[in-house]
Amino acid sequence: MLAMAQLMVVLDATIVNIALPTAQRDLGFSDGGRQWVVTGYALAFGSLLLLGGRLSDLFGRKRMFLVGLVGFALASALGGAAQGLTMLIVARALQGAFGAALAPAALSLLSITFPDPRERGKAFGIYGAISGAGGAVGLLLGGVLTEYASWRWCLYVNLVIAALAVAGGLLKLRDEPARTRGRIDVPGAVTAVVGLVSLVYGLANAESDGWGDAMTLGPVTVGVLVLIAFVAIERRVEHPLLPLRVVLDRNRGGSYAAVGVAGAGMFGIFLFLTYYMTGVLGFTPIQTGCAFLPMLAAIMLSATTAGSILTPRVGPRPLVPLGALTAGAGMLLMTRLDLHSTYATGVLPGLLVIGLGMGLIFAPTQNAATSGVAHTDAGVASAMINTTQQIGGSIGTALLSSFAASAAGDYMAGRKPTPQLAAQAAIERYHTVFWWSAGFFLLCALVSAVLFRTGPLDVDPDAPRAMAH
């Protein structure tokens, strides 16, 4: 049920993207409104994750897990029943808020439920596979539901997933009593939310307004300054929202950095490869979703292998750099695509290589992010990995979109527009994005090799002594 909850949170980003064009025609809103359907979720989810993680530490992870599931389901029902843009945006923001309570609670429950290294490795292998493959599942499911049912079912489907997860959670999950009833760090919570909202909002504006626009630079600058103030507050308060000991550990810090950078690189896979397959290969939404299935299988294979067999023995240091280099090599294969490429010879080989690499990134990093952390900090440690992935994805969205637009503009400059020229300009956009995505994965490999410690992960410090050996 923990993996199902993670799947619901992860797939919701891409499943709604598939449904948006149909929803836009049905409800009659503008392209600017369409952006806010996506941004509203990202703002609420990314800014409230740390608070959600700390609340699960203070008031119980099982309780926050169930609250997050029920709230996410109700928000999805509201969005599915939306009769206008405002109602849809409010529903998406509520989805993000409850997702911010759900995601860290699920990951921290996984951490404390499986303290044994071998069982923990298997559990995090499955969880990492879901995290890496959820976007592809969302594309497939969104295409099927949009084409054969309605765009509204892209939101209603969360009711089914949540109902199963709630039933399983009530029957199977056991939570330990909260170890502390310390006060909530209100100044830290306020600065974290304001800083992350400003940062994500500014990065979202970069795609449409450009990096030099005041609507981009202003919020990003405010976000960075407020987050610096947040760190200063966390160093001084008695009960910090984010104890700095959580992020200063090399393995956990390495996990957060690796997932953030890899999250930026992943954007080039899902969005721009989707554009290529629909625009150049002429795939329908369902065909596009099915086209990602081999990558999903590759992620499952490498994540479960790395999680259950390799991570407990060697730790994340050799695995994550290897996975990042493998994913980067897959992105380089994508730079060979042109107007005459086929799926079997052009797209599929790169997808398989990328999938194998992503599985080696996500399973070990999510395991390392919560290994060796006290149970009282498990929620906020889990929240951090979701936060860094969200911020990395926002940065990737802004950077790669602007690079793609510049590449297409440069190619068309001084030439008479023709359909053939426009098609070739689109290929230039894709090539630019794939090269930059490969660069992000290379950076992920370097960061991982430097930050991670050599050797197996630390044991659970709160586990019984017999369990820790």
CSV table of C-alpha atoms in Angstrom, one decimal, residues 264-423:
chain,number,residue,atom,x,y,z
A,264,ALA,CA,16.4,17.9,-13.8
A,265,GLY,CA,17.7,15.4,-16.3
A,266,MET,CA,14.5,13.3,-16.3
A,267,PHE,CA,12.5,16.2,-17.7
A,268,GLY,CA,14.1,15.7,-21.1
A,269,ILE,CA,12.9,12.1,-21.2
A,270,PHE,CA,9.2,12.4,-20.4
A,271,LEU,CA,8.2,15.8,-21.9
A,272,PHE,CA,10.4,16.2,-24.9
A,273,LEU,CA,10.5,12.6,-25.9
A,274,THR,CA,6.7,12.6,-25.7
A,275,TYR,CA,6.7,15.7,-28.1
A,276,TYR,CA,9.0,13.8,-30.5
A,277,MET,CA,6.8,10.7,-30.6
A,278,THR,CA,3.6,12.5,-31.0
A,279,GLY,CA,4.9,15.2,-33.4
A,280,VAL,CA,7.4,13.3,-35.5
A,281,LEU,CA,6.4,9.6,-35.2
A,282,GLY,CA,2.7,10.5,-35.2
A,283,PHE,CA,1.9,8.4,-32.1
A,284,THR,CA,-1.5,8.7,-30.4
A,285,PRO,CA,-1.6,9.2,-26.6
A,286,ILE,CA,-2.0,5.5,-26.0
A,287,GLN,CA,0.8,4.6,-28.3
A,288,THR,CA,3.0,7.1,-26.6
A,289,GLY,CA,2.2,5.7,-23.2
A,290,CYS,CA,2.9,2.1,-24.4
A,291,ALA,CA,6.2,3.3,-26.0
A,292,PHE,CA,7.5,4.0,-22.5
A,293,LEU,CA,6.7,0.5,-21.1
A,294,PRO,CA,10.1,-1.0,-22.0
A,295,MET,CA,11.8,1.8,-20.0
A,296,LEU,CA,9.4,1.0,-17.1
A,297,ALA,CA,10.5,-2.7,-17.3
A,298,ALA,CA,14.1,-1.7,-17.3
A,299,ILE,CA,13.7,0.5,-14.3
A,300,MET,CA,11.9,-2.3,-12.4
A,301,LEU,CA,14.7,-4.7,-13.3
A,302,SER,CA,17.6,-2.6,-12.2
A,303,ALA,CA,15.9,-1.0,-9.2
A,304,THR,CA,14.9,-4.3,-7.7
A,305,THR,CA,18.3,-5.8,-8.4
A,306,ALA,CA,20.2,-2.9,-7.0
A,307,GLY,CA,17.8,-2.6,-4.1
A,308,SER,CA,17.6,-6.2,-3.0
A,309,ILE,CA,21.0,-7.6,-3.9
A,310,LEU,CA,23.6,-4.8,-4.4
A,311,THR,CA,22.8,-1.9,-2.1
A,312,PRO,CA,23.0,-3.9,1.2
A,313,ARG,CA,26.4,-5.2,0.1
A,314,VAL,CA,28.2,-2.3,-1.5
A,315,GLY,CA,26.1,0.8,-0.6
A,316,PRO,CA,25.1,3.6,-3.0
A,317,ARG,CA,28.5,5.0,-4.0
A,318,PRO,CA,29.3,2.6,-6.9
A,319,LEU,CA,25.7,2.2,-7.9
A,320,VAL,CA,24.4,5.7,-8.3
A,321,PRO,CA,27.3,7.1,-10.4
A,322,LEU,CA,27.0,4.0,-12.6
A,323,GLY,CA,23.3,4.5,-13.0
A,324,ALA,CA,23.7,8.2,-13.8
A,325,LEU,CA,26.4,7.5,-16.4
A,326,THR,CA,24.2,4.8,-17.9
A,327,ALA,CA,21.2,7.1,-18.1
A,328,GLY,CA,23.4,9.8,-19.6
A,329,ALA,CA,24.6,7.3,-22.3
A,330,GLY,CA,20.9,6.6,-23.0
A,331,MET,CA,20.3,10.3,-23.5
A,332,LEU,CA,23.2,10.5,-25.9
A,333,LEU,CA,21.6,7.7,-28.0
A,334,MET,CA,18.5,10.0,-28.2
A,335,THR,CA,20.6,12.7,-29.9
A,336,ARG,CA,20.8,10.5,-33.0
A,337,LEU,CA,17.0,10.8,-33.6
A,338,ASP,CA,15.9,12.7,-36.7
A,339,LEU,CA,12.9,13.1,-38.9
A,340,HIS,CA,13.3,9.6,-40.4
A,341,SER,CA,14.0,7.6,-37.3
A,342,THR,CA,11.8,4.8,-36.2
A,343,TYR,CA,10.7,3.8,-32.7
A,344,ALA,CA,12.4,0.3,-32.8
A,345,THR,CA,15.8,1.5,-34.0
A,346,GLY,CA,15.8,5.0,-32.8
A,347,VAL,CA,13.8,5.5,-29.6
A,348,LEU,CA,13.7,2.0,-28.0
A,349,PRO,CA,17.5,1.4,-27.5
A,350,GLY,CA,17.8,4.7,-25.7
A,351,LEU,CA,14.8,4.1,-23.5
A,352,LEU,CA,16.1,0.7,-22.4
A,353,VAL,CA,19.5,2.2,-21.4
A,354,ILE,CA,17.9,5.1,-19.6
A,355,GLY,CA,15.6,2.9,-17.7
A,356,LEU,CA,18.4,0.6,-16.5
A,357,GLY,CA,20.3,3.7,-15.3
A,358,MET,CA,17.4,5.3,-13.6
A,359,GLY,CA,16.7,2.2,-11.5
A,360,LEU,CA,20.3,2.3,-10.3
A,361,ILE,CA,19.8,5.9,-9.2
A,362,PHE,CA,16.4,5.8,-7.4
A,363,ALA,CA,16.5,2.6,-5.4
A,364,PRO,CA,19.9,3.3,-3.6
A,365,THR,CA,19.3,7.0,-3.1
A,366,GLN,CA,15.9,6.6,-1.5
A,367,ASN,CA,17.3,3.9,0.8
A,368,ALA,CA,20.3,6.1,1.7
A,369,ALA,CA,18.1,9.1,2.3
A,370,THR,CA,16.5,7.4,5.4
A,371,SER,CA,19.3,5.1,6.5
A,372,GLY,CA,20.9,5.8,9.8
A,373,VAL,CA,18.4,8.5,10.7
A,374,ALA,CA,16.7,8.6,14.1
A,375,HIS,CA,13.0,7.7,13.9
A,376,THR,CA,12.1,11.1,15.3
A,377,ASP,CA,13.6,12.6,12.1
A,378,ALA,CA,12.4,9.9,9.6
A,379,GLY,CA,9.5,12.0,8.3
A,380,VAL,CA,11.5,15.2,7.5
A,381,ALA,CA,14.4,13.1,6.1
A,382,SER,CA,11.9,11.5,3.7
A,383,ALA,CA,10.4,14.9,2.9
A,384,MET,CA,13.7,16.2,1.8
A,385,ILE,CA,14.2,13.7,-1.0
A,386,ASN,CA,10.8,14.6,-2.4
A,387,THR,CA,11.6,18.3,-2.0
A,388,THR,CA,14.9,18.1,-3.8
A,389,GLN,CA,13.3,16.0,-6.6
A,390,GLN,CA,10.6,18.6,-7.0
A,391,ILE,CA,13.0,21.5,-7.1
A,392,GLY,CA,15.3,19.6,-9.5
A,393,GLY,CA,12.3,19.0,-11.8
A,394,SER,CA,11.3,22.6,-11.7
A,395,ILE,CA,14.8,23.7,-12.5
A,396,GLY,CA,15.0,21.2,-15.3
A,397,THR,CA,11.7,22.4,-16.7
A,398,ALA,CA,12.8,26.0,-16.8
A,399,LEU,CA,16.3,25.4,-18.1
A,400,LEU,CA,15.5,22.8,-20.8
A,401,SER,CA,12.5,24.6,-22.0
A,402,SER,CA,14.5,27.8,-22.5
A,403,PHE,CA,17.4,26.0,-24.1
A,404,ALA,CA,14.9,24.3,-26.5
A,405,ALA,CA,13.3,27.6,-27.4
A,406,SER,CA,16.7,29.2,-28.1
A,407,ALA,CA,17.9,26.3,-30.2
A,408,ALA,CA,14.8,26.4,-32.4
A,409,GLY,CA,14.9,30.2,-32.7
A,410,ASP,CA,18.6,30.1,-33.7
A,411,TYR,CA,17.9,27.5,-36.3
A,412,MET,CA,15.1,29.5,-37.9
A,413,ALA,CA,16.9,32.9,-37.7
A,414,GLY,CA,17.4,34.4,-41.2
A,415,ARG,CA,15.6,31.5,-43.0
A,416,LYS,CA,12.3,31.6,-44.8
A,417,PRO,CA,9.8,29.5,-42.7
A,418,THR,CA,8.6,26.3,-44.4
A,419,PRO,CA,7.0,23.2,-42.9
A,420,GLN,CA,10.2,21.2,-43.5
A,421,LEU,CA,12.3,23.9,-41.9
A,422,ALA,CA,9.9,24.0,-38.9
A,423,ALA,CA,10.2,20.2,-38.5
